[in-house]
């Protein structure tokens, strides 16, 4: 099972999780601190147009897996995260991380816990 995922801890031990089955959306630098994932891109004004130029632009955007300047990231990313040496950015559309959510998403296995 390969996934791209983010988990954010919150108050009272709560947390949210966002998961995508496409692990190619995740990127990381080898030589320095930097990693991230774009789960969903903002739509361009031209995304509804079916011209070849607009199709190739959308396809290129979906293949892009690297760090962006923080301003560009805020403009282009609908939800995802990036952690760089001097900044952390993120927007998640998360679930509550329970087993019920994992099963609904098809990414978890419910184990029956027998009492002894």
Coordinates of N, CA and C in Angstrom, one line a residue:
X1 N 0.8 -1.2 0.0 CA 0.0 0.0 0.0 C 0.9 1.2 0.0
X2 N 0.8 2.1 -1.0 CA 1.5 3.3 -1.1 C 0.6 4.5 -1.0
X3 N 0.9 5.4 -0.2 CA 0.0 6.6 0.0 C 0.9 7.9 0.2
X4 N 0.2 9.0 -0.1 CA 0.7 10.3 0.3 C -0.2 10.7 1.4
X5 N 0.3 11.1 2.6 CA -0.5 11.4 3.7 C 0.0 12.6 4.5
X6 N -0.9 13.3 5.2 CA -0.5 14.3 6.2 C -1.4 14.1 7.4
X7 N -0.8 14.2 8.6 CA -1.6 14.1 9.8 C -1.2 15.3 10.7
X8 N -2.2 16.0 11.2 CA -2.0 17.2 12.0 C -2.7 17.0 13.4
X9 N -1.9 17.1 14.4 CA -2.4 17.0 15.8 C -3.1 18.3 16.2
X10 N -4.2 18.1 17.0 CA -5.0 19.3 17.4 C -5.2 19.2 18.9
X11 N -6.1 20.1 19.4 CA -6.3 20.1 20.8 C -7.0 18.8 21.3
X12 N -6.9 18.5 22.6 CA -7.5 17.4 23.2 C -7.2 16.0 22.5
X13 N -5.9 15.9 22.1 CA -5.5 14.7 21.4 C -6.2 14.4 20.1
X14 N -6.9 15.3 19.5 CA -7.6 15.1 18.3 C -6.6 15.3 17.1
X15 N -7.0 14.8 16.0 CA -6.1 15.0 14.8 C -7.0 14.9 13.5
X16 N -6.4 15.4 12.4 CA -7.0 15.2 11.1 C -6.0 14.5 10.2
X17 N -6.5 13.8 9.2 CA -5.6 13.1 8.3 C -6.2 13.4 6.9
X18 N -5.2 13.6 6.0 CA -5.6 13.7 4.6 C -4.7 12.7 3.8
X19 N -5.3 11.8 3.0 CA -4.6 10.8 2.3 C -4.9 10.8 0.8
X20 N -3.9 10.4 0.0 CA -4.2 10.2 -1.4 C -3.4 9.0 -1.8
X21 N -4.1 8.2 -2.6 CA -3.5 6.9 -3.0 C -2.3 7.1 -4.0
X22 N -2.2 8.3 -4.6 CA -1.1 8.6 -5.6 C 0.1 9.1 -4.8
X23 N 1.0 8.2 -4.6 CA 2.2 8.5 -3.8 C 3.2 9.4 -4.6
X24 N 3.0 9.5 -5.9 CA 3.9 10.3 -6.8 C 3.7 11.8 -6.5
X25 N 2.6 12.2 -5.8 CA 2.4 13.6 -5.4 C 3.3 14.0 -4.3
X26 N 3.9 13.1 -3.6 CA 4.9 13.4 -2.5 C 6.2 13.7 -3.1
X27 N 6.9 14.7 -2.5 CA 8.3 14.9 -2.9 C 9.1 15.2 -1.7
X28 N 10.4 15.0 -1.8 CA 11.4 15.3 -0.7 C 12.7 15.6 -1.3
X29 N 13.5 16.4 -0.6 CA 14.8 16.7 -1.0 C 15.8 15.7 -0.3
X30 N 16.8 15.3 -1.1 CA 17.8 14.4 -0.5 C 18.8 15.2 0.3
X31 N 19.3 16.3 -0.2 CA 20.4 17.0 0.4 C 20.1 18.0 1.5
X32 N 18.8 18.4 1.7 CA 18.5 19.3 2.8 C 17.1 19.1 3.2
X33 N 16.7 19.8 4.2 CA 15.3 19.6 4.8 C 14.3 20.2 3.9
X34 N 13.4 19.4 3.3 CA 12.3 19.9 2.5 C 11.5 18.7 2.0
X35 N 10.2 18.8 2.2 CA 9.3 17.7 1.8 C 7.9 18.3 1.6
X36 N 7.1 17.6 0.9 CA 5.7 18.1 0.7 C 4.9 17.2 -0.2
X37 N 3.6 17.7 -0.4 CA 2.7 16.9 -1.2 C 1.6 17.9 -1.6
X38 N 1.2 17.9 -2.9 CA 0.1 18.7 -3.3 C -1.0 17.7 -3.6
X39 N -2.0 17.7 -2.7 CA -3.2 16.8 -2.9 C -4.1 17.3 -4.0
X40 N -4.3 18.6 -4.1 CA -5.2 19.2 -5.1 C -4.7 20.6 -5.5
X41 N -4.7 20.9 -6.7 CA -4.3 22.2 -7.3 C -5.5 23.1 -7.4
X42 N -5.3 24.4 -7.2 CA -6.3 25.4 -7.5 C -6.7 25.3 -9.0
X43 N -7.9 25.5 -9.4 CA -8.3 25.5 -10.8 C -7.9 26.8 -11.4
X44 N -7.3 26.7 -12.6 CA -7.0 27.9 -13.4 C -8.3 28.4 -14.1
X45 N -8.3 29.7 -14.5 CA -9.5 30.2 -15.2 C -9.7 29.4 -16.5
X46 N -8.6 28.8 -17.1 CA -8.8 28.1 -18.3 C -9.0 26.6 -18.2
X47 N -9.1 26.1 -17.0 CA -9.2 24.7 -16.8 C -10.5 24.1 -17.5
X48 N -11.5 24.8 -17.7 CA -12.7 24.3 -18.4 C -12.6 24.3 -19.9
X49 N -11.6 25.0 -20.4 CA -11.4 25.1 -21.8 C -10.6 23.8 -22.3
X50 N -11.1 23.2 -23.4 CA -10.5 22.0 -23.9 C -9.5 22.1 -24.9
X51 N -8.8 23.3 -25.0 CA -7.8 23.5 -26.0 C -6.5 22.6 -25.6
X52 N -5.7 22.3 -26.5 CA -4.5 21.5 -26.2 C -3.6 22.2 -25.3
X53 N -3.4 23.5 -25.4 CA -2.6 24.3 -24.5 C -3.0 24.2 -23.1
X54 N -4.3 24.3 -22.9 CA -4.8 24.2 -21.5 C -4.8 22.8 -21.0
X55 N -5.0 21.8 -21.8 CA -4.8 20.4 -21.3 C -3.4 20.2 -20.9
X56 N -2.4 20.6 -21.7 CA -1.0 20.4 -21.4 C -0.6 21.1 -20.1
X57 N -1.2 22.3 -19.9 CA -0.9 23.1 -18.7 C -1.4 22.4 -17.5
X58 N -2.6 21.9 -17.5 CA -3.2 21.1 -16.4 C -2.4 19.9 -16.1
X59 N -2.0 19.2 -17.2 CA -1.2 17.9 -17.0 C 0.1 18.2 -16.4
X60 N 0.8 19.3 -16.9 CA 2.1 19.7 -16.3 C 1.9 20.0 -14.8
X61 N 0.9 20.7 -14.5 CA 0.7 21.1 -13.1 C 0.5 19.9 -12.2
X62 N -0.2 18.9 -12.7 CA -0.5 17.7 -12.0 C 0.8 16.8 -11.8
X63 N 1.7 17.0 -12.7 CA 3.0 16.2 -12.6 C 4.0 17.0 -11.7
X64 N 3.8 18.2 -11.5 CA 4.8 19.0 -10.8 C 4.9 18.6 -9.3
X65 N 6.0 18.1 -8.9 CA 6.2 17.7 -7.5 C 7.5 18.2 -7.0
X66 N 7.5 19.5 -6.6 CA 8.6 20.2 -6.0 C 8.2 21.3 -5.2
X67 N 9.1 21.9 -4.5 CA 8.9 23.0 -3.6 C 8.6 24.3 -4.5
X68 N 7.7 25.2 -3.9 CA 7.4 26.4 -4.6 C 7.7 27.6 -3.6
X69 N 7.9 28.7 -4.2 CA 8.0 29.9 -3.3 C 6.7 30.0 -2.5
X70 N 6.7 30.4 -1.3 CA 5.5 30.5 -0.5 C 4.3 31.2 -1.1
X71 N 4.6 32.3 -1.8 CA 3.5 33.1 -2.4 C 2.9 32.3 -3.6
X72 N 3.7 31.6 -4.4 CA 3.2 30.8 -5.5 C 2.4 29.6 -4.9
X73 N 2.9 29.0 -3.8 CA 2.2 27.9 -3.2 C 0.8 28.3 -2.8
X74 N 0.7 29.5 -2.1 CA -0.6 30.0 -1.7 C -1.6 30.2 -2.8
X75 N -1.0 30.6 -4.0 CA -1.9 30.9 -5.1 C -2.2 29.6 -5.9
X76 N -1.4 28.6 -5.9 CA -1.6 27.5 -6.8 C -2.1 26.2 -6.2
X77 N -2.0 26.1 -4.8 CA -2.3 24.8 -4.2 C -3.6 25.0 -3.4
X78 N -4.6 24.1 -3.7 CA -5.9 24.1 -3.0 C -5.7 23.4 -1.7
X79 N -5.1 22.2 -1.7 CA -4.8 21.5 -0.4 C -3.6 20.7 -0.6
X80 N -2.7 20.7 0.5 CA -1.5 20.0 0.5 C -0.6 20.6 1.6
X81 N 0.7 20.3 1.5 CA 1.6 20.9 2.5 C 3.0 20.9 1.9
X82 N 3.8 21.8 2.4 CA 5.3 21.8 2.1 C 6.0 22.3 3.4
X83 N 7.1 21.6 3.7 CA 7.9 22.0 4.8 C 9.3 22.3 4.2
X84 N 9.7 23.5 4.4 CA 11.0 23.9 3.9 C 11.9 24.4 5.1
X85 N 13.2 24.6 4.8 CA 14.1 24.9 6.0 C 13.6 26.2 6.7
X86 N 12.9 27.1 6.1 CA 12.5 28.3 6.8 C 11.0 28.5 6.8
X87 N 10.2 27.6 6.4 CA 8.7 27.8 6.4 C 8.0 26.5 6.4
X88 N 6.8 26.5 6.8 CA 5.8 25.4 6.8 C 4.5 25.9 6.4
X89 N 4.0 25.3 5.3 CA 2.7 25.7 4.8 C 1.8 24.5 4.7
X90 N 0.5 24.7 4.8 CA -0.4 23.6 4.6 C -1.9 24.0 4.6
X91 N -2.6 23.3 3.8 CA -4.1 23.3 3.9 C -4.5 21.9 3.7
X92 N -5.3 21.4 4.6 CA -5.8 20.0 4.5 C -7.3 20.0 4.5
X93 N -7.8 19.0 3.8 CA -9.2 18.7 3.8 C -9.2 17.3 4.5
X94 N -9.3 17.3 5.8 CA -9.0 16.1 6.6 C -10.2 15.4 7.1
X95 N -9.9 14.2 7.5 CA -10.8 13.3 8.2 C -10.4 13.2 9.6
X96 N -11.2 12.6 10.4 CA -10.8 12.5 11.9 C -9.9 11.4 12.2
X97 N -9.5 10.6 11.3 CA -8.5 9.6 11.5 C -8.9 8.3 12.3
X98 N -10.2 8.2 12.5 CA -10.7 7.0 13.2 C -10.6 5.8 12.3
X99 N -10.8 4.6 12.8 CA -10.8 3.4 12.0 C -11.9 3.4 11.0
X100 N -13.1 4.0 11.4 CA -14.2 4.1 10.6 C -13.9 4.9 9.3
X101 N -13.2 6.0 9.5 CA -12.7 6.8 8.4 C -11.8 6.0 7.5
X102 N -10.8 5.3 8.1 CA -9.9 4.6 7.3 C -10.6 3.5 6.4
X103 N -11.6 2.8 7.0 CA -12.3 1.8 6.2 C -13.1 2.5 5.1
X104 N -13.7 3.6 5.4 CA -14.5 4.3 4.4 C -13.6 4.7 3.2
X105 N -12.4 5.1 3.5 CA -11.4 5.6 2.5 C -10.8 4.4 1.8
X106 N -10.9 3.2 2.4 CA -10.3 2.0 1.8 C -8.8 1.9 2.1
X107 N -8.3 2.6 3.1 CA -6.9 2.6 3.4 C -6.5 1.9 4.7
X108 N -7.5 1.4 5.4 CA -7.2 0.8 6.7 C -7.9 -0.6 6.8
X109 N -7.4 -1.3 7.7 CA -8.0 -2.6 8.0 C -8.5 -2.6 9.4
X110 N -9.7 -3.0 9.6 CA -10.3 -3.1 11.0 C -9.9 -4.4 11.6
X111 N -9.2 -4.4 12.7 CA -8.8 -5.6 13.4 C -9.8 -5.9 14.5
X112 N -10.3 -7.1 14.7 CA -11.2 -7.4 15.8 C -10.2 -7.7 17.0
X113 N -10.5 -7.0 18.1 CA -9.7 -7.2 19.3 C -10.4 -8.1 20.2
X114 N -10.0 -9.3 20.4 CA -10.6 -10.3 21.3 C -10.1 -10.1 22.7
X115 N -11.0 -10.1 23.6 CA -10.5 -10.0 25.0 C -10.2 -11.4 25.5
X116 N -9.2 -11.5 26.3 CA -8.7 -12.8 26.7 C -9.2 -13.1 28.1

